[in-house]
Amino acid sequence: MLRSAGRLARHALRRFGIDVARYEPVPPHLRRRARLLSRFAPSVVLDVGANSGIYGRELRACGYAGRIVSFEPLPSAFEALSGVAAADGAWEAHPVALSSTEGERTLFRSGNSWSSSLHDMDERHLRVAPDSAYVGAEAVKTITLDSLFGRLVRPGERAWLKIDTQGHEDAVLAGAAASLPRIETVEIEMSLLPLYAGQVLFPELYAWLTDAGFTCLDLQPNLLDPQSEELLAVDGIFRRADGGTRAG
């Protein structure tokens, strides 16, 4: 009865050019992620490019109660991240950048913090997001996921890898080549047009993951150019068709 009444009300309002839709307090991309987290139930999420812990807090809001291992090289962001992680009994944080090699790199610090990168910023990115302009730089330690994986992911755990590294995604994947067969799900930000110098774009990253045995489950818009309406970046979730080999 209530559904019928609702349909009649919507139909009547449309005669006056008014459309009514159900209010959804949770954004579509978070609902989709929550659904996939619930379905695949990862034991541990590797949060690469954690900034101040926004993604980790979203995981908790989605109902994920498993372990989180975050990586963030920017000192100011890591300070905030470590405070959030310390208050959570299943969350640890490491002040390093994941890359293809171990060593030291220059991290360019952006005005908005989360656009900080190991790469120079493209003019397009700066035009679309002026608050992302670099305001400083500092040396940070880089390390590969392969060198850490055995210590961070316990035998039998189901691993979900999230990568949000502002143009450094391919290097993170290269440094995880040996670990990737033991990772079930990859969530990754991918640019369709250059936003950072030297970054690998969506077609190559998509092909790299599918060639590695992953299937794309979800793509969500991440960044739009308000002038041209071009889609500049997307967030993708990829899953191994075979579920991957459990860590061990």
Tab-separated table of C-alpha atoms in Angstrom:
chain	number	residue	atom	x	y	z
A	1	MET	CA	0.000	0.000	0.000
A	2	LEU	CA	2.769	2.452	0.956
A	3	ARG	CA	4.703	1.681	-2.228
A	4	SER	CA	1.577	2.221	-4.346
A	5	ALA	CA	0.884	5.517	-2.609
A	6	GLY	CA	4.463	6.582	-3.201
A	7	ARG	CA	4.255	5.785	-6.896
A	8	LEU	CA	1.000	7.738	-7.219
A	9	ALA	CA	2.530	10.729	-5.435
A	10	ARG	CA	5.607	10.701	-7.681
A	11	HIS	CA	3.407	10.432	-10.775
A	12	ALA	CA	1.317	13.402	-9.652
A	13	LEU	CA	4.377	15.542	-8.936
A	14	ARG	CA	5.887	14.771	-12.349
A	15	ARG	CA	2.912	16.523	-13.953
A	16	PHE	CA	4.390	19.692	-12.460
A	17	GLY	CA	7.950	18.904	-13.547
A	18	ILE	CA	9.009	17.618	-10.129
A	19	ASP	CA	10.757	14.280	-9.720
A	20	VAL	CA	11.278	12.611	-6.358
A	21	ALA	CA	14.036	10.074	-5.699
A	22	ARG	CA	14.987	8.043	-2.653
A	23	TYR	CA	17.506	9.851	-0.444
A	24	GLU	CA	20.750	7.879	-0.235
A	25	PRO	CA	22.985	9.189	2.594
A	26	VAL	CA	25.919	6.976	1.542
A	27	PRO	CA	27.637	7.796	-1.802
A	28	PRO	CA	27.363	5.081	-4.499
A	29	HIS	CA	31.091	4.278	-4.495
A	30	LEU	CA	31.048	3.626	-0.744
A	31	ARG	CA	27.949	1.438	-1.026
A	32	ARG	CA	29.623	-0.576	-3.775
A	33	ARG	CA	32.855	-0.961	-1.801
A	34	ALA	CA	30.913	-1.989	1.307
A	35	ARG	CA	29.081	-4.645	-0.698
A	36	LEU	CA	32.320	-6.082	-2.081
A	37	LEU	CA	34.011	-5.998	1.321
A	38	SER	CA	31.074	-7.876	2.801
A	39	ARG	CA	31.040	-10.438	0.013
A	40	PHE	CA	34.764	-11.172	-0.147
A	41	ALA	CA	35.587	-10.589	3.550
A	42	PRO	CA	39.286	-9.691	3.360
A	43	SER	CA	41.338	-10.444	6.461
A	44	VAL	CA	43.701	-7.523	5.907
A	45	VAL	CA	43.598	-4.328	3.837
A	46	LEU	CA	46.936	-2.869	2.709
A	47	ASP	CA	46.262	0.876	2.500
A	48	VAL	CA	48.978	2.357	0.259
A	49	GLY	CA	48.878	6.156	0.193
A	50	ALA	CA	46.852	6.530	3.373
A	51	ASN	CA	47.292	10.262	3.943
A	52	SER	CA	45.556	11.088	7.262
A	53	GLY	CA	43.539	7.858	7.380
A	54	ILE	CA	40.467	8.867	5.374
A	55	TYR	CA	40.254	5.534	3.551
A	56	GLY	CA	40.680	3.549	6.747
A	57	ARG	CA	37.883	5.484	8.413
A	58	GLU	CA	35.693	4.787	5.385
A	59	LEU	CA	36.446	1.082	5.784
A	60	ARG	CA	35.289	1.165	9.377
A	61	ALA	CA	32.168	3.117	8.394
A	62	CYS	CA	31.462	0.396	5.798
A	63	GLY	CA	31.483	-2.186	8.576
A	64	TYR	CA	34.919	-3.658	7.878
A	65	ALA	CA	36.391	-4.875	11.172
A	66	GLY	CA	39.527	-6.655	9.947
A	67	ARG	CA	43.145	-5.540	10.029
A	68	ILE	CA	44.333	-2.402	8.239
A	69	VAL	CA	47.998	-1.775	7.390
A	70	SER	CA	48.559	1.793	6.163
A	71	PHE	CA	51.548	3.423	4.451
A	72	GLU	CA	52.032	7.199	4.331
A	73	PRO	CA	55.371	9.002	3.782
A	74	LEU	CA	54.258	12.627	4.314
A	75	PRO	CA	55.191	13.460	7.944
A	76	SER	CA	52.276	15.798	8.667
A	77	ALA	CA	49.742	13.332	7.241
A	78	PHE	CA	51.399	10.411	9.013
A	79	GLU	CA	51.108	12.202	12.341
A	80	ALA	CA	47.331	12.385	11.924
A	81	LEU	CA	47.183	8.831	10.565
A	82	SER	CA	49.172	7.342	13.427
A	83	GLY	CA	46.845	8.956	15.957
A	84	VAL	CA	43.781	7.429	14.312
A	85	ALA	CA	45.449	4.031	13.954
A	86	ALA	CA	46.630	4.007	17.568
A	87	ALA	CA	43.031	4.312	18.752
A	88	ASP	CA	42.072	1.246	16.689
A	89	GLY	CA	43.270	-2.120	17.915
A	90	ALA	CA	43.437	-3.607	14.405
A	91	TRP	CA	45.158	-0.788	12.498
A	92	GLU	CA	48.890	-0.188	12.082
A	93	ALA	CA	50.686	2.563	10.155
A	94	HIS	CA	54.140	2.852	8.550
A	95	PRO	CA	55.859	6.160	7.556
A	96	VAL	CA	57.193	5.012	4.170
A	97	ALA	CA	56.331	5.272	0.470
A	98	LEU	CA	55.849	2.034	-1.443
A	99	SER	CA	57.647	1.924	-4.781
A	100	SER	CA	59.490	-0.359	-7.206
A	101	THR	CA	62.811	-0.050	-5.366
A	102	GLU	CA	64.136	0.673	-1.903
A	103	GLY	CA	65.886	3.974	-1.309
A	104	GLU	CA	65.056	7.646	-0.924
A	105	ARG	CA	62.937	9.946	-3.094
A	106	THR	CA	61.762	13.549	-3.060
A	107	LEU	CA	58.108	13.894	-2.072
A	108	PHE	CA	56.401	17.072	-3.297
A	109	ARG	CA	54.022	18.357	-0.628
A	110	SER	CA	50.723	19.761	-1.915
A	111	GLY	CA	48.644	22.472	-0.317
A	112	ASN	CA	45.748	20.079	0.215
A	113	SER	CA	48.047	17.294	1.478
A	114	TRP	CA	46.335	14.386	-0.321
A	115	SER	CA	47.677	15.415	-3.754
A	116	SER	CA	51.285	15.152	-2.539
A	117	SER	CA	53.328	13.013	-4.911
A	118	LEU	CA	56.716	11.632	-5.861
A	119	HIS	CA	56.077	13.126	-9.332
A	120	ASP	CA	55.922	16.641	-10.732
A	121	MET	CA	52.341	17.833	-11.189
A	122	ASP	CA	50.850	18.391	-14.649
A	123	GLU	CA	49.325	21.795	-15.445
A	124	ARG	CA	45.934	20.180	-16.062
A	125	HIS	CA	45.803	18.903	-12.490
A	126	LEU	CA	46.747	22.313	-11.143
A	127	ARG	CA	44.057	24.027	-13.198
A	128	VAL	CA	41.339	21.619	-12.101
A	129	ALA	CA	42.423	21.619	-8.439
A	130	PRO	CA	44.322	24.837	-7.608
A	131	ASP	CA	44.550	23.883	-3.934
A	132	SER	CA	46.771	20.961	-4.951
A	133	ALA	CA	49.720	23.234	-5.846
A	134	TYR	CA	53.001	22.119	-4.341
A	135	VAL	CA	54.155	24.137	-1.347
A	136	GLY	CA	57.311	22.262	-0.403
A	137	ALA	CA	59.354	19.087	-0.740
A	138	GLU	CA	61.072	16.601	1.516
A	139	ALA	CA	63.079	13.397	1.308
A	140	VAL	CA	61.175	10.210	2.139
A	141	LYS	CA	62.070	6.539	2.385
A	142	THR	CA	60.811	4.141	-0.288
A	143	ILE	CA	60.402	0.392	0.088
A	144	THR	CA	58.754	-2.411	-1.894
A	145	LEU	CA	55.666	-4.304	-0.817
A	146	ASP	CA	57.461	-7.536	-1.679
A	147	SER	CA	60.050	-6.838	1.031
A	148	LEU	CA	57.309	-6.426	3.653
A	149	PHE	CA	54.518	-8.739	2.572
A	150	GLY	CA	55.606	-11.831	4.484
A	151	ARG	CA	55.795	-9.852	7.721
A	152	LEU	CA	52.526	-7.983	7.257
A	153	VAL	CA	50.176	-10.607	5.852
A	154	ARG	CA	49.763	-13.703	7.981
A	155	PRO	CA	49.455	-17.250	6.633
A	156	GLY	CA	45.934	-17.909	5.371
A	157	GLU	CA	44.857	-14.259	5.337
A	158	ARG	CA	42.867	-12.802	2.439
A	159	ALA	CA	44.583	-9.597	1.289
A	160	TRP	CA	42.970	-6.501	-0.280
A	161	LEU	CA	45.473	-4.004	-1.730
A	162	LYS	CA	44.418	-0.352	-2.115
A	163	ILE	CA	46.714	2.001	-4.084
A	164	ASP	CA	46.210	5.778	-4.138
A	165	THR	CA	49.651	7.218	-4.820
A	166	GLN	CA	49.170	10.176	-7.169
A	167	GLY	CA	50.889	8.938	-10.312
A	168	HIS	CA	53.068	6.273	-8.678
A	169	GLU	CA	50.658	3.352	-9.050
A	170	ASP	CA	52.726	1.387	-11.573
A	171	ALA	CA	55.808	1.556	-9.353
A	172	VAL	CA	53.834	0.209	-6.386
A	173	LEU	CA	52.594	-2.692	-8.527
A	174	ALA	CA	56.106	-3.353	-9.843
A	175	GLY	CA	57.373	-3.563	-6.274
A	176	ALA	CA	54.589	-6.027	-5.460
A	177	ALA	CA	55.167	-8.420	-8.380
A	178	ALA	CA	56.029	-11.392	-6.165
A	179	SER	CA	53.226	-10.650	-3.702
A	180	LEU	CA	50.451	-10.073	-6.216
A	181	PRO	CA	49.568	-13.769	-6.705
A	182	ARG	CA	48.708	-13.843	-2.983
A	183	ILE	CA	46.510	-10.736	-3.171
A	184	GLU	CA	42.825	-11.348	-3.880
A	185	THR	CA	41.601	-7.799	-4.563
A	186	VAL	CA	43.224	-4.598	-5.838
A	187	GLU	CA	41.553	-1.194	-5.461
A	188	ILE	CA	43.440	1.451	-7.426
A	189	GLU	CA	43.171	5.055	-8.604
A	190	MET	CA	43.910	5.393	-12.337
A	191	SER	CA	44.236	8.532	-14.469
A	192	LEU	CA	42.752	8.668	-17.965
A	193	LEU	CA	44.788	11.772	-18.864
A	194	PRO	CA	48.188	12.864	-17.500
A	195	LEU	CA	47.932	14.506	-14.075
A	196	TYR	CA	51.498	13.819	-12.919
A	197	ALA	CA	54.740	13.671	-14.898
A	198	GLY	CA	55.676	10.229	-16.123
A	199	GLN	CA	52.651	8.439	-14.719
A	200	VAL	CA	51.233	5.316	-16.347
A	201	LEU	CA	47.625	5.842	-17.443
A	202	PHE	CA	44.415	3.836	-17.218
A	203	PRO	CA	44.779	1.656	-20.361
A	204	GLU	CA	48.194	0.346	-19.323
A	205	LEU	CA	47.229	-0.200	-15.671
A	206	TYR	CA	43.996	-1.927	-16.662
A	207	ALA	CA	45.865	-4.208	-19.069
A	208	TRP	CA	48.574	-4.886	-16.486
A	209	LEU	CA	46.031	-6.046	-13.913
A	210	THR	CA	43.952	-8.131	-16.299
A	211	ASP	CA	47.101	-9.759	-17.692
A	212	ALA	CA	48.011	-10.599	-14.083
A	213	GLY	CA	44.740	-12.515	-13.711
A	214	PHE	CA	42.420	-9.869	-12.276
A	215	THR	CA	38.880	-9.065	-13.425
A	216	CYS	CA	37.437	-5.558	-13.113
A	217	LEU	CA	34.460	-5.464	-10.729
A	218	ASP	CA	33.917	-1.729	-10.429
A	219	LEU	CA	34.906	1.639	-11.893
A	220	GLN	CA	33.846	4.897	-10.255
A	221	PRO	CA	34.531	8.499	-11.381
A	222	ASN	CA	37.191	10.143	-9.229
A	223	LEU	CA	38.078	13.477	-10.852
A	224	LEU	CA	36.315	15.579	-13.507
A	225	ASP	CA	37.426	18.668	-15.416
A	226	PRO	CA	34.599	21.152	-14.688
A	227	GLN	CA	35.398	23.170	-17.819
A	228	SER	CA	35.531	20.404	-20.424
A	229	GLU	CA	33.470	17.792	-18.508
A	230	GLU	CA	36.252	15.299	-19.239
A	231	LEU	CA	36.670	12.392	-16.858
A	232	LEU	CA	40.261	12.588	-15.639
A	233	ALA	CA	40.558	9.750	-13.138
A	234	VAL	CA	38.662	6.716	-11.902
A	235	ASP	CA	38.826	4.345	-8.946
A	236	GLY	CA	38.794	0.682	-9.928
A	237	ILE	CA	38.324	-2.537	-7.985
A	238	PHE	CA	39.820	-5.705	-9.466
A	239	ARG	CA	39.411	-9.261	-8.216
A	240	ARG	CA	41.313	-12.433	-9.002
A	241	ALA	CA	39.094	-14.844	-10.902
A	242	ASP	CA	40.543	-17.705	-8.837
A	243	GLY	CA	40.437	-15.739	-5.580
A	244	GLY	CA	44.228	-15.747	-5.349
A	245	THR	CA	46.535	-17.945	-3.313
A	246	ARG	CA	46.199	-17.434	0.408
A	247	ALA	CA	49.241	-15.871	2.013
A	248	GLY	CA	51.536	-18.369	3.570
